[in-house]
Short mmCIF file of C-alpha atoms in Angstrom, two decimals:
data_model
loop_
_atom_site.label_atom_id
_atom_site.label_comp_id
_atom_site.label_asym_id
_atom_site.label_seq_id
_atom_site.Cartn_x
_atom_site.Cartn_y
_atom_site.Cartn_z
CA CYS C 1 0.00 0.00 0.00
CA HIS C 2 1.26 3.47 -0.82
CA SER C 3 -0.56 5.67 1.66
CA ASP C 4 0.21 6.63 5.23
CA LYS C 5 -3.37 7.80 5.76
CA THR C 6 -4.18 4.73 7.80
CA THR C 7 -5.62 6.14 11.01
CA LYS C 8 -7.59 9.20 9.96
CA ASN C 9 -11.10 10.22 10.91
CA SER C 10 -13.73 11.13 8.34
CA ASN C 11 -12.73 14.74 7.67
CA MET C 12 -9.03 13.87 7.27
CA ALA C 13 -9.29 10.72 5.18
CA GLU C 14 -7.82 10.76 1.68
CA PRO C 15 -7.92 8.28 -1.19
CA ILE C 16 -5.72 5.23 -0.70
CA GLU C 17 -3.79 3.42 -3.40
CA CYS C 18 -3.52 -0.33 -2.80
CA LYS C 19 -3.53 -3.77 -4.33
CA ALA C 20 -6.68 -5.74 -5.06
CA LEU C 21 -7.82 -8.73 -7.06
CA VAL C 22 -10.27 -7.48 -9.66
CA ALA C 23 -12.69 -9.83 -11.43
CA PHE C 24 -13.05 -8.55 -14.98
CA GLY C 25 -15.24 -11.36 -16.26
CA VAL C 26 -16.01 -15.05 -15.96
CA ASN C 27 -12.94 -16.73 -14.46
CA ASP C 28 -10.88 -13.64 -15.32
CA ILE C 29 -9.39 -12.29 -12.09
CA ARG C 30 -6.22 -10.24 -11.90
CA GLU C 31 -4.15 -8.29 -9.43
CA GLU C 32 -4.50 -4.55 -10.01
CA THR C 33 -3.65 -1.29 -8.31
CA ILE C 34 -6.82 0.49 -7.29
CA ILE C 35 -7.81 3.74 -5.61
CA VAL C 36 -10.10 3.41 -2.60
CA ALA C 37 -12.04 6.60 -1.91
CA PRO C 38 -12.65 7.89 1.62
CA PRO C 39 -15.82 6.70 3.37
CA LYS C 40 -18.92 8.85 2.95
CA ALA C 41 -21.64 9.38 5.56
CA GLY C 42 -22.58 6.13 7.29
CA GLU C 43 -19.61 4.29 5.81
CA VAL C 44 -16.40 2.77 7.15
CA ARG C 45 -13.08 2.20 5.40
CA LEU C 46 -11.29 -0.96 6.48
CA LYS C 47 -7.75 -2.24 6.27
CA VAL C 48 -8.25 -5.92 5.45
CA VAL C 49 -5.93 -8.14 7.50
CA ALA C 50 -7.08 -11.62 6.52
CA ASN C 51 -9.54 -13.04 4.03
CA ALA C 52 -10.98 -16.54 3.84
CA LEU C 53 -12.06 -17.81 0.45
CA CYS C 54 -15.66 -18.98 0.19
CA HIS C 55 -17.34 -21.00 -2.55
CA THR C 56 -19.73 -18.09 -3.10
CA ASP C 57 -16.81 -16.04 -4.40
CA ILE C 58 -16.03 -18.79 -6.91
CA TYR C 59 -19.73 -19.14 -7.74
CA THR C 60 -19.85 -15.48 -8.79
CA LEU C 61 -16.52 -15.65 -10.61
CA SER C 62 -17.84 -18.62 -12.62
CA GLY C 63 -20.68 -16.53 -14.02
CA ALA C 64 -23.42 -18.54 -12.28
CA ASP C 65 -24.51 -15.67 -10.01
CA PRO C 66 -27.46 -13.74 -11.49
CA GLU C 67 -26.31 -10.65 -9.57
CA GLY C 68 -22.68 -11.06 -10.57
CA LEU C 69 -21.20 -7.81 -11.88
CA PHE C 70 -17.88 -7.18 -13.60
CA PRO C 71 -15.47 -5.62 -13.05
CA SER C 72 -15.75 -6.13 -9.31
CA ILE C 73 -13.77 -6.95 -6.19
CA LEU C 74 -14.99 -10.22 -4.69
CA GLY C 75 -14.44 -11.49 -1.14
CA HIS C 76 -16.77 -11.39 1.87
CA GLU C 77 -15.27 -13.47 4.69
CA ALA C 78 -12.65 -11.31 6.37
CA GLY C 79 -11.09 -9.81 9.46
CA ALA C 80 -10.20 -6.13 9.29
CA ILE C 81 -9.26 -2.99 11.20
CA VAL C 82 -11.17 0.28 10.92
CA GLU C 83 -8.93 2.80 9.09
CA SER C 84 -11.35 5.73 8.88
CA VAL C 85 -15.03 6.45 9.37
CA GLY C 86 -17.52 8.63 7.53
CA GLU C 87 -19.78 11.29 8.93
CA GLY C 88 -22.30 10.11 11.50
CA VAL C 89 -20.66 6.76 12.23
CA THR C 90 -21.00 5.97 15.94
CA SER C 91 -20.94 2.19 16.38
CA CYS C 92 -17.26 1.75 15.49
CA LYS C 93 -14.12 3.87 15.58
CA VAL C 94 -10.66 4.00 14.04
CA GLY C 95 -8.57 1.07 15.27
CA ASP C 96 -11.48 -1.25 16.06
CA HIS C 97 -11.12 -4.86 14.97
CA VAL C 98 -14.13 -5.89 12.92
CA ILE C 99 -15.70 -8.54 10.75
CA PRO C 100 -17.73 -7.18 7.83
CA GLY C 101 -21.04 -8.90 7.18
CA TYR C 102 -22.83 -9.43 3.88
CA THR C 103 -26.13 -9.44 5.78
CA PRO C 104 -26.45 -5.99 7.38
CA GLN C 105 -28.27 -5.11 10.58
CA CYS C 106 -29.53 -1.54 10.67
CA LYS C 107 -31.18 -1.95 14.11
CA LYS C 108 -33.68 0.81 13.38
CA PRO C 109 -36.96 0.57 15.32
CA THR C 110 -38.74 1.11 12.01
CA CYS C 111 -37.11 -1.96 10.42
CA ILE C 112 -39.61 -4.77 10.85
CA PHE C 113 -36.91 -7.29 9.94
CA CYS C 114 -34.34 -6.13 12.51
CA MET C 115 -37.06 -5.87 15.17
CA SER C 116 -38.33 -9.38 14.49
CA PRO C 117 -36.68 -12.41 16.12
CA LYS C 118 -37.85 -14.47 13.16
CA THR C 119 -35.27 -13.27 10.63
CA ASN C 120 -31.92 -11.59 10.07
CA LEU C 121 -32.70 -10.35 6.55
CA CYS C 122 -32.44 -6.60 7.02
CA PRO C 123 -33.26 -5.02 3.62
CA ALA C 124 -31.83 -1.56 4.38
CA ILE C 125 -29.10 -1.67 1.72
CA ARG C 126 -29.94 -4.92 -0.07
CA SER C 127 -30.89 -3.29 -3.38
CA PHE C 128 -27.60 -1.38 -3.48
CA GLN C 129 -25.56 -4.48 -2.66
CA GLY C 130 -27.18 -6.29 -5.57
CA LYS C 131 -26.13 -3.47 -7.89
CA GLY C 132 -22.53 -3.44 -6.65
CA VAL C 133 -22.64 0.07 -5.22
CA MET C 134 -22.73 1.87 -1.88
CA PRO C 135 -26.02 3.30 -0.53
CA ASP C 136 -25.53 6.57 -2.44
CA GLY C 137 -25.50 4.62 -5.70
CA THR C 138 -21.78 4.96 -6.43
CA SER C 139 -18.64 2.85 -5.97
CA ARG C 140 -15.62 3.65 -3.81
CA PHE C 141 -13.25 1.74 -6.12
CA THR C 142 -11.51 2.86 -9.29
CA LEU C 143 -8.66 1.38 -11.29
CA LYS C 144 -5.50 3.48 -10.98
CA LYS C 145 -4.49 2.97 -14.60
CA ASP C 146 -7.58 4.50 -16.20
CA GLY C 147 -9.90 5.73 -13.44
CA SER C 148 -12.68 3.34 -14.44
CA THR C 149 -15.20 2.15 -11.89
CA VAL C 150 -14.89 -1.20 -10.12
CA TYR C 151 -18.03 -2.56 -8.44
CA HIS C 152 -18.52 -3.78 -4.88
CA PHE C 153 -19.52 -7.36 -4.01
CA MET C 154 -21.95 -8.45 -1.28
CA GLY C 155 -21.32 -5.17 0.50
CA CYS C 156 -17.84 -6.38 1.48
CA SER C 157 -15.24 -6.64 -1.34
CA THR C 158 -12.43 -7.99 0.80
CA PHE C 159 -10.10 -9.24 -1.97
CA SER C 160 -8.44 -5.88 -1.48
CA GLU C 161 -5.99 -4.42 1.01
CA TYR C 162 -8.56 -1.72 1.76
CA THR C 163 -12.32 -1.64 1.32
CA VAL C 164 -15.31 0.54 2.17
CA VAL C 165 -18.46 -0.89 3.74
CA ALA C 166 -21.64 0.42 5.31
CA GLU C 167 -21.52 0.96 9.07
CA ILE C 168 -24.53 -1.32 9.46
CA SER C 169 -22.48 -4.16 7.97
CA VAL C 170 -19.65 -3.97 10.52
CA ALA C 171 -19.43 -6.19 13.62
CA VAL C 172 -16.92 -4.95 16.20
CA ILE C 173 -15.09 -7.80 17.94
CA ASP C 174 -12.65 -8.35 20.79
CA LYS C 175 -9.12 -7.35 19.80
CA ALA C 176 -7.79 -10.45 21.55
CA ALA C 177 -9.08 -12.59 18.68
CA GLU C 178 -6.72 -13.36 15.81
CA LEU C 179 -8.24 -11.92 12.67
CA ASN C 180 -6.71 -14.67 10.52
CA LYS C 181 -8.81 -17.19 12.46
CA VAL C 182 -12.06 -15.45 13.39
CA CYS C 183 -12.53 -14.14 9.85
CA LEU C 184 -14.30 -17.49 9.34
CA PHE C 185 -17.22 -16.15 11.35
CA GLY C 186 -17.94 -13.76 8.45
CA CYS C 187 -19.73 -16.46 6.46
CA GLY C 188 -19.38 -20.24 6.24
CA VAL C 189 -18.83 -21.37 9.81
CA SER C 190 -21.46 -19.03 11.22
CA THR C 191 -23.90 -20.12 8.52
CA GLY C 192 -23.52 -23.81 9.34
CA LEU C 193 -23.81 -23.31 13.08
CA GLY C 194 -26.79 -20.99 12.72
CA ALA C 195 -28.64 -23.38 10.44
CA VAL C 196 -28.56 -25.86 13.33
CA TRP C 197 -29.05 -23.55 16.29
CA ASN C 198 -31.32 -20.85 14.84
CA THR C 199 -33.12 -22.01 11.71
CA THR C 200 -34.00 -25.60 12.65
CA LYS C 201 -33.24 -25.54 16.38
CA VAL C 202 -31.91 -29.09 16.46
CA GLU C 203 -32.75 -30.79 19.75
CA ALA C 204 -30.81 -33.14 21.98
CA PHE C 205 -31.09 -36.84 21.13
CA SER C 206 -32.26 -36.09 17.58
CA SER C 207 -30.88 -37.41 14.29
CA VAL C 208 -29.19 -35.21 11.68
CA ALA C 209 -27.97 -35.75 8.12
CA VAL C 210 -25.55 -33.35 6.44
CA PHE C 211 -25.14 -33.42 2.65
CA GLY C 212 -21.80 -31.95 1.58
CA LEU C 213 -18.78 -31.82 3.87
CA GLY C 214 -17.18 -28.55 2.96
CA SER C 215 -16.58 -25.96 5.64
CA VAL C 216 -20.30 -25.16 5.96
CA GLY C 217 -21.28 -28.81 6.17
CA LEU C 218 -18.65 -29.54 8.78
CA ALA C 219 -19.88 -26.57 10.79
CA VAL C 220 -23.35 -28.15 10.65
CA VAL C 221 -21.87 -31.40 11.97
CA GLN C 222 -20.08 -29.50 14.72
CA GLY C 223 -23.19 -27.52 15.64
CA ALA C 224 -25.35 -30.64 15.69
CA LYS C 225 -22.92 -32.36 18.04
CA MET C 226 -22.90 -29.32 20.33
CA ALA C 227 -26.72 -29.30 20.26
CA GLY C 228 -26.79 -32.87 21.54
CA ALA C 229 -27.79 -34.77 18.41
CA THR C 230 -26.99 -38.44 18.94
CA ARG C 231 -26.97 -39.69 15.34
CA ILE C 232 -25.22 -37.51 12.79
CA PHE C 233 -24.97 -38.80 9.22
CA ALA C 234 -22.24 -37.18 7.11
CA VAL C 235 -22.92 -37.60 3.39
CA ASP C 236 -20.32 -36.86 0.71
CA LEU C 237 -18.91 -38.32 -2.49
CA ASN C 238 -15.36 -37.74 -1.21
CA PRO C 239 -14.48 -40.26 1.54
CA ASP C 240 -11.36 -38.25 2.41
CA LYS C 241 -13.63 -35.87 4.27
CA PHE C 242 -15.03 -38.52 6.59
CA GLU C 243 -12.13 -38.47 9.05
CA ILE C 244 -12.59 -34.85 10.08
CA ALA C 245 -16.37 -35.26 10.04
CA LYS C 246 -16.03 -38.04 12.61
CA LYS C 247 -13.73 -35.91 14.75
CA LEU C 248 -16.37 -33.19 14.79
CA GLY C 249 -19.15 -35.55 15.80
CA ALA C 250 -20.40 -37.55 12.82
CA THR C 251 -21.52 -41.02 13.89
CA ASP C 252 -22.18 -42.40 10.40
CA CYS C 253 -20.39 -41.53 7.16
CA VAL C 254 -22.22 -42.35 3.95
CA ASN C 255 -20.90 -42.23 0.39
CA PRO C 256 -23.75 -42.42 -2.16
CA LYS C 257 -21.36 -44.14 -4.58
CA ASP C 258 -21.48 -47.19 -2.32
CA TYR C 259 -25.22 -47.57 -2.98
CA ALA C 260 -25.48 -47.40 -6.75
CA ASP C 261 -28.72 -49.38 -6.79
CA LYS C 262 -30.51 -47.21 -4.20
CA SER C 263 -31.39 -43.58 -3.75
CA ILE C 264 -29.49 -41.91 -0.92
CA GLN C 265 -32.77 -40.95 0.73
CA SER C 266 -33.87 -44.58 0.95
CA VAL C 267 -30.46 -45.52 2.37
CA LEU C 268 -30.70 -42.89 5.08
CA ILE C 269 -34.27 -43.78 5.97
CA GLU C 270 -33.23 -47.41 6.41
CA LYS C 271 -30.31 -46.36 8.60
CA SER C 272 -32.32 -43.84 10.65
CA PRO C 273 -32.98 -44.64 14.32
CA THR C 274 -36.74 -45.02 13.83
CA GLY C 275 -36.75 -46.35 10.29
CA TRP C 276 -38.93 -43.40 9.26
CA GLY C 277 -36.26 -40.87 8.34
CA ILE C 278 -33.88 -38.29 9.77
CA ASP C 279 -35.19 -35.57 12.07
CA TYR C 280 -33.12 -32.77 10.54
CA THR C 281 -31.37 -32.75 7.17
CA PHE C 282 -29.13 -30.05 5.67
CA ASP C 283 -28.12 -29.43 2.08
CA CYS C 284 -24.70 -27.77 1.87
CA THR C 285 -24.09 -28.47 -1.81
CA GLY C 286 -26.21 -26.08 -3.87
CA ASN C 287 -27.26 -29.07 -6.01
CA THR C 288 -31.03 -29.14 -6.49
CA GLY C 289 -31.05 -32.93 -6.85
CA VAL C 290 -29.36 -33.22 -3.47
CA MET C 291 -31.88 -30.77 -2.03
CA ARG C 292 -34.64 -33.15 -3.04
CA SER C 293 -32.81 -36.10 -1.54
CA ALA C 294 -32.34 -34.20 1.70
CA LEU C 295 -36.03 -33.40 1.98
CA GLU C 296 -37.14 -36.92 1.14
CA ALA C 297 -34.69 -38.39 3.67
CA SER C 298 -36.26 -36.33 6.46
CA HIS C 299 -38.61 -37.88 8.98
CA ARG C 300 -42.22 -38.60 8.18
CA GLY C 301 -44.45 -36.35 10.28
CA TRP C 302 -41.91 -33.82 11.47
CA GLY C 303 -38.71 -33.88 9.44
CA GLN C 304 -37.09 -30.56 8.58
CA CYS C 305 -34.81 -30.02 5.61
CA CYS C 306 -32.73 -26.85 5.60
CA ILE C 307 -31.28 -25.57 2.33
CA ILE C 308 -27.97 -23.75 2.83
CA GLY C 309 -26.22 -24.22 -0.52
CA VAL C 310 -26.88 -21.67 -3.25
CA ALA C 311 -28.03 -23.15 -6.54
CA ALA C 312 -27.05 -21.83 -9.95
CA CYS C 313 -29.16 -19.18 -11.65
CA GLY C 314 -32.46 -20.53 -12.97
CA GLU C 315 -32.38 -23.81 -11.03
CA GLU C 316 -35.59 -25.00 -9.34
CA ILE C 317 -36.33 -27.54 -6.64
CA LYS C 318 -39.01 -30.19 -6.90
CA THR C 319 -40.58 -33.06 -5.00
CA ARG C 320 -43.97 -34.68 -4.84
CA PRO C 321 -46.32 -32.38 -2.85
CA PHE C 322 -47.35 -35.39 -0.77
CA ASN C 323 -43.94 -35.23 0.93
CA LEU C 324 -45.02 -31.93 2.45
CA VAL C 325 -48.54 -33.12 3.17
CA ILE C 326 -47.13 -35.85 5.41
CA GLY C 327 -45.21 -33.39 7.54
CA ARG C 328 -41.84 -32.90 5.93
CA GLN C 329 -40.76 -29.25 5.88
CA TRP C 330 -38.45 -27.38 3.55
CA LYS C 331 -36.59 -24.43 5.03
CA GLY C 332 -33.72 -22.19 4.00
CA THR C 333 -31.21 -20.03 5.79
CA ALA C 334 -29.04 -17.02 5.01
CA PHE C 335 -26.02 -16.50 7.26
CA GLY C 336 -27.57 -19.03 9.61
CA GLY C 337 -30.20 -16.59 10.80
CA TRP C 338 -27.64 -14.59 12.78
CA LYS C 339 -28.18 -10.85 13.21
CA THR C 340 -24.69 -9.85 12.11
CA ARG C 341 -23.64 -7.02 14.40
CA ASP C 342 -25.10 -8.63 17.52
CA ALA C 343 -24.15 -12.24 16.88
CA ILE C 344 -20.62 -12.19 15.45
CA PRO C 345 -19.07 -10.61 18.57
CA LEU C 346 -20.75 -13.28 20.71
CA LEU C 347 -19.50 -16.10 18.50
CA VAL C 348 -15.99 -14.65 18.66
CA ASN C 349 -16.22 -14.50 22.46
CA ARG C 350 -17.22 -18.17 22.57
CA TYR C 351 -14.20 -18.94 20.41
CA LEU C 352 -11.92 -17.01 22.77
CA ARG C 353 -13.30 -18.94 25.75
CA GLY C 354 -12.49 -22.22 24.01
CA GLU C 355 -16.13 -23.19 23.66
CA LEU C 356 -16.28 -22.97 19.88
CA PRO C 357 -13.14 -24.22 18.10
CA ILE C 358 -12.87 -23.30 14.42
CA ASP C 359 -9.17 -23.59 13.58
CA HIS C 360 -9.72 -27.05 12.09
CA HIS C 361 -11.57 -25.45 9.16
CA ILE C 362 -8.39 -23.71 7.99
CA THR C 363 -6.50 -26.14 5.78
CA HIS C 364 -4.47 -23.69 3.66
CA THR C 365 -2.83 -20.31 4.30
CA PHE C 366 -1.32 -17.84 1.84
CA LYS C 367 0.23 -14.37 1.91
CA GLY C 368 -0.57 -11.20 -0.01
CA VAL C 369 -3.36 -10.26 -2.39
CA GLU C 370 -1.73 -12.45 -5.05
CA GLY C 371 -2.05 -15.37 -2.61
CA THR C 372 -5.78 -15.32 -3.25
CA LEU C 373 -5.10 -16.79 -6.71
CA LYS C 374 -3.40 -19.74 -5.03
CA ALA C 375 -6.32 -19.98 -2.61
CA ILE C 376 -8.72 -20.27 -5.56
CA GLU C 377 -6.62 -23.12 -6.96
CA ALA C 378 -6.63 -24.82 -3.55
CA LEU C 379 -10.41 -24.53 -3.24
CA HIS C 380 -10.82 -26.24 -6.61
CA GLY C 381 -8.50 -29.03 -5.46
CA GLY C 382 -11.08 -30.82 -3.29
CA SER C 383 -9.02 -31.10 -0.11
CA CYS C 384 -9.46 -27.47 0.95
CA LEU C 385 -12.02 -26.44 3.54
CA ARG C 386 -11.00 -22.83 4.09
CA ALA C 387 -7.96 -21.11 2.63
CA VAL C 388 -7.03 -17.96 4.55
CA VAL C 389 -5.01 -15.23 2.88
CA GLU C 390 -3.21 -12.69 5.04
CA TYR C 391 -2.58 -9.26 3.51
#
């Protein structure tokens, strides 16, 4: 980075020149020098310390995301330090350690979503996020070489040494936490845990099936174990993932390839404690066929299937309506139902107390913005859960 304006308040902040990975098109991502403008009213400029790569970043880079915009700066699972704040910002200050959230929390009494315990889907800036801009309709990023605009991504854009986010998207955390570890609470790990604890409210002594053992799926396994589930089925086509799943609490590991003559839902129903299905099932794959299997493997009368994985643009889910008539329920979750600014600090505190280990999710580490390219390669390799890049 080529600026010493790293601890200024709103009326002193100046543009910062830094490195970023810019996605110019489908699978076209390059390191560039960008200019990051000062934060405007209600905004915060962050120095990104560590960034974990999530499959959603790759999903957008692949062109499958209907809201995907180019050129843009991807990245949304990060740990950062507040560099400067815009006018009117009161909930964080320069020097605070934070985790940006792609699901904001405005906390306004007039926001029926923030005031409701039923959801975390605050819509305050959602339309702007989808258009790749800040709430005033403009971007804070430009390419140094020609001054052209670069769009934001999920309200975060953390594949950059510096970024600008809305104040309502910033969760302030304990400085004792290592940002290169707790950055995982910005997306995948929190999502998996919340799907268990918030969306479905898995009970003690229940049965659980998890489809897809990436970082999110393993967080579901971990959360189910912590909730007291006594049978936890881990389902994946890659048996190499079964060892860590067992360490986190899986009691049964199932590879659909081993049952070529049966549907995976019939296999799980046969293996279930009652013979009538699994109490709670979770899709962590984004595959609509798997989503159907997960629903149909759930328990007759009361089974809940939670969809976590994001399907490609235009995909639809289907099942026979009778599956719902007989009590099976289809649910979905975004960021595990957590209200970002309230919940992330609490999750970090649990981590610091040793109650919520997450280090096992980090399988690869890299350095520098250019390290994100290596992280993308690692994520495609199949053995990577979370690759963390330190800037």
